[in-house]
Amino acid sequence: MPKPPKLPQGMPTRQQVLDFIQSSDIPAGKREIAKAFGLKGQEKIKLKALLKDMAEEGLIDGKKSAYHRMGGVPKVTTLRIVDVDDGELIAEPDNWDPEAPGKPPRLIVREPKVRGAKRPPALKRGDRILARTEETERGWIAHPMKKLPARTEGLMGIVEIDKTGKAWLAPVDKRVRQSSPIADLGAAEEGQLVIAERVGRSERAGVKVIEVVGDPLAPRSFSLIAIAKHGIPHIFPEEVLEEAPRAAKLKLSEKTREDLRHLPIVAIDPADARDHDDAIWAEPDGQGGFNALVAIADVSFYVRPGSALDREARKRGNSVYFPDRVVPMLPEVLSADVCSLKEGEDRAAMACHLHINADGKVSSFRFTRALVRIARNIAYEDAQAIVNSKPLPSGGGVGDGGSASDMSNTHPPTPSLKGGGDDVRQILQNLWAAWRALAAARDARDPLELELPERRVVLDEQGRIASIAIRERLDAHRVVEDFMIAANVAAAKALEAKTAPVVYRIHEPPSREKLIALRDYLATMGKKLALGQVVTPGLFNRMLKDISDEAEKALVMEAVLRSQTQAYYGPANAGHFGLSLGSYAHFTSPIRRYSDLLVHRALVDAYKLEQPAPPGSIPATSGLSDRDRASLEQVSDAISQTERRAMEAERDTIDRYVAAWLLGRVGEVFDTRITGVQSFGFFATITGLGGDGLVPISTLGSEYFRHDEAAKALVGTDSGTTYATGDRLKLRLAEANALTGSLKFVLPDADSGAIEPRGARPDERRRSSGGPPKKAGKFMVGKRGRPGNIRHQGRKK
């Protein structure tokens, strides 16, 4: 790489300063300018005065650590992602002076097109990046060089006032340990949940309150914390709310739709479902196979390219589900009413006709736009009870769906099908029979089989926690899941057959680095993973089936899960490793996922399913727009990002509810399982409830513990006591913080019946962490700073 030309040494002119800061490959501040021109002593003082004069003259802008030409942006600078507009990331200079005249320049961020293991995590709103910039005819473009540590973490918190009257911001992010001084309290009061921003580059400069959220412990407040923290759009613009009722009134054409209202199609959903995307039907074909139908809400008919509804749906990317509310992708008049497949109502649907042969393989498929009338909305538990010939639980089926934000779990009775319960049972039995055929084909395909428990928070009418439990997985769930997978595969293959654009759901195989880490970990358990063979989901399945001990199986299952890559959306097919499928797309949930809406639009174009143009200002077409086709990769990246954002927000909220649930049980001893080990301690989750909590290493007594990274364990150097991922033991809950969702555990007293972790000597009793700090070498156990009883296992020399 050629060296840059040497600059003339000595005090630079104004033009030389401008040329340097525009061509510099690093952020150019006073220090960099002085070094480039070889300035020393008094010359540095003159440079400072020169830069001040240039700023006053309007030639440059910025701060002493990074200047840029007035009205421009440095060639390399720090940016902050501030928005996502139609799938494009928008950034602004991170060091922009709020006192500067005019608005900060906005740059379009172009993420690198990298696939496979080296694919960097998608950027999201609030991220800071070091980027190379260029000015084009379209405006400023930023090319990310690396993601920088966040400076805004913890800027949502609770206002606290100390004894001197000074205000502090106590963070609600459990990863942030310290409070920040509040320089500008605004209208906020003590105890309120607020959003703040820093007032200077130094953390000591403090923060100022920019928004008051309200009471942090009020019912249904935990989701508001997640919404604000993750920047989830939750208020629809006026133009969207104005357009939604007009779109909802669009007339359905019986002439251009297949009439399927005679089929007894059923929608099987969770009992607390807010919207109903899908419904299914099947009957024997008389030759050992089945004719089947998967009916999906025809959202593309109502949400058209170029509309205000479409712009907002693209921005949101997906619906976000919390225990106390849903933030829908579409306004409720569509998501919970007109698009939702509700019992006894005529609805527009995209119909996927499948023929399942005797081997359970889908031998043919076709797609139409149809009219359907759902015969029954039924809960998973009710469907399972009918198939098992148990009495139908009181309360009937799922009901009418109600409002998208209605959290009531009570449902009105649903009308019976003609002929009563026997007909319902026959319909479901046909579905179960078709599913057994699909399941046989799935077993032959051998997809990855990991049992991942899901926590369910149930609230009462006042928004208080009624119960928290692990969702039971029934055959009814598997029936719907396998029908949806079949339809998703059919959609991808149907579009491929027409060489049409596809938004694939991609899950790539594990990277070699993660496989090596998995191999090394399994080796500590006496198990082998040969990397010379082709890695398939079946390889992991066979490994798990060979383990009879349930605790050990859970341990290996978690290790396998950690080795997997994260699924994402994209227009270039790379297969779905977990499902063991060559082509896969999301087609079955267009009410809550924008990816599925794009697949519907592509099918409309590919199979000429366009409907008559509506009157008025509603866009005329419902297929893919030219902009959709041109920006498919950008949109795919954006909706992959909003999906991850939703997952993080939902997980954070569940953690807060679990911590709130446990507030009254601090001091109790629980059965737990270790889920992770770090040099500073280990994390454990309560069996059957969830909620990860930290056991700090400083609470384990005075013995030194060595961190064995390969074995994911802490090992006592004297006793051999080992705390390893997957170990089950009893722990006492020491702290529960509902605002951060964090838990803290400690070891119970020796006579409280604690289960000794793996490797402990029977004749040794672990010391309690109670009482005053004890000496551990030259360190005090329990003091601030690095624990004295930890030695990290380094590389062998």
CSV table of N, CA and C in Angstrom, one decimal, residues 616-699:
chain,number,residue,atom,x,y,z
A,616,GLY,N,-60.7,5.4,-6.0
A,616,GLY,CA,-60.1,6.4,-5.1
A,616,GLY,C,-58.6,6.4,-5.1
A,617,SER,N,-58.0,6.8,-4.0
A,617,SER,CA,-56.6,7.1,-3.9
A,617,SER,C,-55.8,5.8,-3.5
A,618,ILE,N,-56.4,4.7,-3.2
A,618,ILE,CA,-55.7,3.5,-2.9
A,618,ILE,C,-54.9,3.0,-4.1
A,619,PRO,N,-53.6,2.7,-3.9
A,619,PRO,CA,-52.8,2.3,-5.1
A,619,PRO,C,-53.4,1.1,-5.9
A,620,ALA,N,-53.2,1.1,-7.2
A,620,ALA,CA,-54.0,0.2,-8.0
A,620,ALA,C,-53.5,-1.2,-8.0
A,621,THR,N,-52.3,-1.5,-7.7
A,621,THR,CA,-51.7,-2.8,-7.8
A,621,THR,C,-51.3,-3.4,-6.4
A,622,SER,N,-51.3,-4.7,-6.3
A,622,SER,CA,-50.9,-5.3,-5.0
A,622,SER,C,-49.7,-6.3,-5.1
A,623,GLY,N,-49.1,-6.2,-6.3
A,623,GLY,CA,-47.9,-7.0,-6.5
A,623,GLY,C,-46.6,-6.3,-6.0
A,624,LEU,N,-45.4,-6.8,-6.4
A,624,LEU,CA,-44.2,-6.1,-6.0
A,624,LEU,C,-44.1,-4.8,-6.9
A,625,SER,N,-43.6,-3.7,-6.2
A,625,SER,CA,-43.4,-2.5,-6.9
A,625,SER,C,-41.9,-2.6,-7.5
A,626,ASP,N,-41.6,-1.6,-8.4
A,626,ASP,CA,-40.2,-1.5,-8.9
A,626,ASP,C,-39.3,-1.3,-7.8
A,627,ARG,N,-39.7,-0.5,-6.8
A,627,ARG,CA,-38.8,-0.2,-5.7
A,627,ARG,C,-38.6,-1.4,-4.8
A,628,ASP,N,-39.6,-2.3,-4.6
A,628,ASP,CA,-39.5,-3.5,-3.9
A,628,ASP,C,-38.4,-4.4,-4.6
A,629,ARG,N,-38.5,-4.5,-5.9
A,629,ARG,CA,-37.5,-5.4,-6.6
A,629,ARG,C,-36.1,-4.8,-6.5
A,630,ALA,N,-36.0,-3.5,-6.6
A,630,ALA,CA,-34.6,-2.9,-6.6
A,630,ALA,C,-34.0,-2.9,-5.3
A,631,SER,N,-34.8,-2.9,-4.2
A,631,SER,CA,-34.2,-2.8,-2.9
A,631,SER,C,-34.5,-4.0,-2.0
A,632,LEU,N,-34.6,-5.2,-2.6
A,632,LEU,CA,-35.0,-6.4,-1.9
A,632,LEU,C,-34.0,-6.7,-0.9
A,633,GLU,N,-32.7,-6.6,-1.2
A,633,GLU,CA,-31.7,-6.9,-0.2
A,633,GLU,C,-31.6,-6.0,1.0
A,634,GLN,N,-31.8,-4.7,0.7
A,634,GLN,CA,-31.8,-3.7,1.8
A,634,GLN,C,-33.0,-3.9,2.7
A,635,VAL,N,-34.2,-4.2,2.1
A,635,VAL,CA,-35.4,-4.4,2.9
A,635,VAL,C,-35.2,-5.7,3.7
A,636,SER,N,-34.6,-6.7,3.1
A,636,SER,CA,-34.4,-8.0,3.8
A,636,SER,C,-33.5,-7.8,5.1
A,637,ASP,N,-32.4,-7.0,4.9
A,637,ASP,CA,-31.5,-6.7,6.0
A,637,ASP,C,-32.3,-5.9,7.1
A,638,ALA,N,-33.1,-4.9,6.7
A,638,ALA,CA,-33.8,-4.1,7.6
A,638,ALA,C,-34.8,-4.9,8.4
A,639,ILE,N,-35.6,-5.8,7.8
A,639,ILE,CA,-36.5,-6.6,8.6
A,639,ILE,C,-35.9,-7.7,9.4
A,640,SER,N,-34.7,-8.1,9.0
A,640,SER,CA,-33.9,-9.0,9.9
A,640,SER,C,-33.5,-8.3,11.1
A,641,GLN,N,-33.2,-7.0,11.0
A,641,GLN,CA,-32.8,-6.2,12.1
A,641,GLN,C,-34.0,-6.0,13.0
A,642,THR,N,-35.2,-5.6,12.5
A,642,THR,CA,-36.4,-5.4,13.3
A,642,THR,C,-36.8,-6.7,14.0
A,643,GLU,N,-36.6,-7.8,13.4
A,643,GLU,CA,-36.9,-9.1,14.0
A,643,GLU,C,-36.1,-9.3,15.3
A,644,ARG,N,-34.8,-9.0,15.2
A,644,ARG,CA,-33.9,-9.2,16.3
A,644,ARG,C,-34.2,-8.2,17.4
A,645,ARG,N,-34.6,-7.0,17.0
A,645,ARG,CA,-35.0,-6.0,17.9
A,645,ARG,C,-36.2,-6.4,18.7
A,646,ALA,N,-37.2,-7.0,18.0
A,646,ALA,CA,-38.4,-7.5,18.7
A,646,ALA,C,-38.1,-8.6,19.7
A,647,MET,N,-37.2,-9.5,19.3
A,647,MET,CA,-36.8,-10.7,20.1
A,647,MET,C,-36.1,-10.2,21.4
A,648,GLU,N,-35.2,-9.2,21.3
A,648,GLU,CA,-34.6,-8.6,22.4
A,648,GLU,C,-35.6,-7.9,23.4
A,649,ALA,N,-36.5,-7.2,22.8
A,649,ALA,CA,-37.5,-6.5,23.6
A,649,ALA,C,-38.4,-7.4,24.3
A,650,GLU,N,-38.8,-8.5,23.6
A,650,GLU,CA,-39.7,-9.4,24.2
A,650,GLU,C,-39.0,-10.2,25.4
A,651,ARG,N,-37.8,-10.6,25.1
A,651,ARG,CA,-37.0,-11.3,26.2
A,651,ARG,C,-36.8,-10.4,27.4
A,652,ASP,N,-36.4,-9.1,27.1
A,652,ASP,CA,-36.2,-8.2,28.2
A,652,ASP,C,-37.4,-8.0,29.1
A,653,THR,N,-38.6,-8.0,28.4
A,653,THR,CA,-39.8,-7.8,29.2
A,653,THR,C,-40.2,-9.0,30.0
A,654,ILE,N,-40.0,-10.2,29.4
A,654,ILE,CA,-40.3,-11.4,30.2
A,654,ILE,C,-39.4,-11.5,31.4
A,655,ASP,N,-38.1,-11.1,31.2
A,655,ASP,CA,-37.2,-11.1,32.4
A,655,ASP,C,-37.7,-10.1,33.5
A,656,ARG,N,-38.2,-9.0,33.1
A,656,ARG,CA,-38.7,-8.1,34.1
A,656,ARG,C,-39.9,-8.6,34.8
A,657,TYR,N,-40.8,-9.3,34.1
A,657,TYR,CA,-42.0,-9.9,34.7
A,657,TYR,C,-41.6,-11.0,35.7
A,658,VAL,N,-40.6,-11.8,35.3
A,658,VAL,CA,-40.1,-12.9,36.1
A,658,VAL,C,-39.5,-12.3,37.4
A,659,ALA,N,-38.7,-11.3,37.3
A,659,ALA,CA,-38.1,-10.6,38.4
A,659,ALA,C,-39.2,-10.0,39.4
A,660,ALA,N,-40.2,-9.4,38.8
A,660,ALA,CA,-41.3,-8.9,39.6
A,660,ALA,C,-42.0,-10.0,40.3
A,661,TRP,N,-42.2,-11.1,39.6
A,661,TRP,CA,-42.9,-12.3,40.2
A,661,TRP,C,-42.1,-12.8,41.4
A,662,LEU,N,-40.8,-12.7,41.4
A,662,LEU,CA,-40.0,-13.3,42.4
A,662,LEU,C,-39.6,-12.3,43.5
A,663,LEU,N,-40.1,-11.0,43.4
A,663,LEU,CA,-39.8,-10.0,44.4
A,663,LEU,C,-40.2,-10.5,45.8
A,664,GLY,N,-41.3,-11.1,45.9
A,664,GLY,CA,-41.8,-11.6,47.2
A,664,GLY,C,-41.2,-12.9,47.7
A,665,ARG,N,-40.3,-13.4,46.9
A,665,ARG,CA,-39.7,-14.7,47.3
A,665,ARG,C,-38.2,-14.6,47.5
A,666,VAL,N,-37.7,-13.4,47.7
A,666,VAL,CA,-36.3,-13.3,48.0
A,666,VAL,C,-36.0,-14.0,49.3
A,667,GLY,N,-34.9,-14.7,49.3
A,667,GLY,CA,-34.6,-15.5,50.5
A,667,GLY,C,-34.9,-17.0,50.4
A,668,GLU,N,-35.8,-17.3,49.4
A,668,GLU,CA,-36.2,-18.7,49.2
A,668,GLU,C,-35.1,-19.5,48.5
A,669,VAL,N,-35.0,-20.8,48.7
A,669,VAL,CA,-34.1,-21.6,47.9
A,669,VAL,C,-34.8,-22.3,46.8
A,670,PHE,N,-34.2,-22.3,45.6
A,670,PHE,CA,-34.8,-22.8,44.4
A,670,PHE,C,-33.9,-23.9,43.7
A,671,ASP,N,-34.6,-24.8,43.0
A,671,ASP,CA,-33.9,-25.7,42.2
A,671,ASP,C,-33.5,-25.0,40.9
A,672,THR,N,-32.2,-25.0,40.6
A,672,THR,CA,-31.7,-24.2,39.4
A,672,THR,C,-30.8,-25.0,38.6
A,673,ARG,N,-30.5,-24.5,37.4
A,673,ARG,CA,-29.5,-25.1,36.5
A,673,ARG,C,-28.6,-24.1,36.0
A,674,ILE,N,-27.3,-24.3,36.0
A,674,ILE,CA,-26.3,-23.4,35.5
A,674,ILE,C,-26.4,-23.3,34.0
A,675,THR,N,-26.5,-22.0,33.5
A,675,THR,CA,-26.7,-21.8,32.1
A,675,THR,C,-25.5,-21.1,31.4
A,676,GLY,N,-24.6,-20.6,32.2
A,676,GLY,CA,-23.4,-20.0,31.6
A,676,GLY,C,-22.3,-19.8,32.7
A,677,VAL,N,-21.1,-19.8,32.3
A,677,VAL,CA,-20.0,-19.6,33.3
A,677,VAL,C,-19.0,-18.5,32.7
A,678,GLN,N,-18.7,-17.6,33.5
A,678,GLN,CA,-17.7,-16.5,33.2
A,678,GLN,C,-16.7,-16.4,34.2
A,679,SER,N,-15.7,-15.6,34.0
A,679,SER,CA,-14.6,-15.5,35.0
A,679,SER,C,-15.0,-14.8,36.3
A,680,PHE,N,-16.1,-14.1,36.2
A,680,PHE,CA,-16.6,-13.4,37.4
A,680,PHE,C,-17.7,-14.1,38.2
A,681,GLY,N,-18.1,-15.3,37.7
A,681,GLY,CA,-19.1,-16.0,38.4
A,681,GLY,C,-19.9,-16.9,37.4
A,682,PHE,N,-21.1,-17.4,37.8
A,682,PHE,CA,-21.8,-18.2,36.8
A,682,PHE,C,-23.3,-17.8,36.9
A,683,PHE,N,-24.0,-18.1,35.8
A,683,PHE,CA,-25.4,-17.7,35.7
A,683,PHE,C,-26.2,-19.0,35.8
A,684,ALA,N,-27.4,-18.9,36.5
A,684,ALA,CA,-28.3,-20.0,36.7
A,684,ALA,C,-29.7,-19.6,36.5
A,685,THR,N,-30.5,-20.5,36.1
A,685,THR,CA,-32.0,-20.3,35.8
A,685,THR,C,-32.8,-21.2,36.7
A,686,ILE,N,-33.9,-20.7,37.2
A,686,ILE,CA,-34.8,-21.5,38.0
A,686,ILE,C,-35.5,-22.5,37.2
A,687,THR,N,-35.5,-23.8,37.6
A,687,THR,CA,-36.1,-24.8,36.8
A,687,THR,C,-37.6,-24.6,36.8
A,688,GLY,N,-38.1,-24.7,35.5
A,688,GLY,CA,-39.5,-24.6,35.3
A,688,GLY,C,-40.1,-23.2,35.3
A,689,LEU,N,-39.2,-22.2,35.5
A,689,LEU,CA,-39.7,-20.8,35.5
A,689,LEU,C,-38.8,-19.9,34.6
A,690,GLY,N,-37.5,-20.1,34.6
A,690,GLY,CA,-36.7,-19.3,33.8
A,690,GLY,C,-36.2,-18.0,34.6
A,691,GLY,N,-35.6,-17.1,33.9
A,691,GLY,CA,-35.0,-16.0,34.6
A,691,GLY,C,-33.6,-16.2,35.0
A,692,ASP,N,-32.6,-15.8,34.2
A,692,ASP,CA,-31.2,-16.0,34.5
A,692,ASP,C,-30.8,-15.0,35.7
A,693,GLY,N,-30.0,-15.6,36.6
A,693,GLY,CA,-29.4,-14.8,37.7
A,693,GLY,C,-28.0,-15.1,37.9
A,694,LEU,N,-27.2,-14.1,38.3
A,694,LEU,CA,-25.8,-14.2,38.5
A,694,LEU,C,-25.5,-14.7,39.9
A,695,VAL,N,-24.5,-15.7,40.0
A,695,VAL,CA,-23.9,-16.0,41.3
A,695,VAL,C,-22.5,-15.5,41.2
A,696,PRO,N,-22.2,-14.3,41.9
A,696,PRO,CA,-20.9,-13.7,41.8
A,696,PRO,C,-19.8,-14.6,42.4
A,697,ILE,N,-18.7,-14.6,41.8
A,697,ILE,CA,-17.6,-15.5,42.3
A,697,ILE,C,-17.2,-15.1,43.7
A,698,SER,N,-17.4,-13.8,44.0
A,698,SER,CA,-17.0,-13.3,45.4
A,698,SER,C,-17.9,-13.9,46.5
A,699,THR,N,-19.0,-14.6,46.1
A,699,THR,CA,-19.9,-15.2,47.1
A,699,THR,C,-19.6,-16.7,47.3
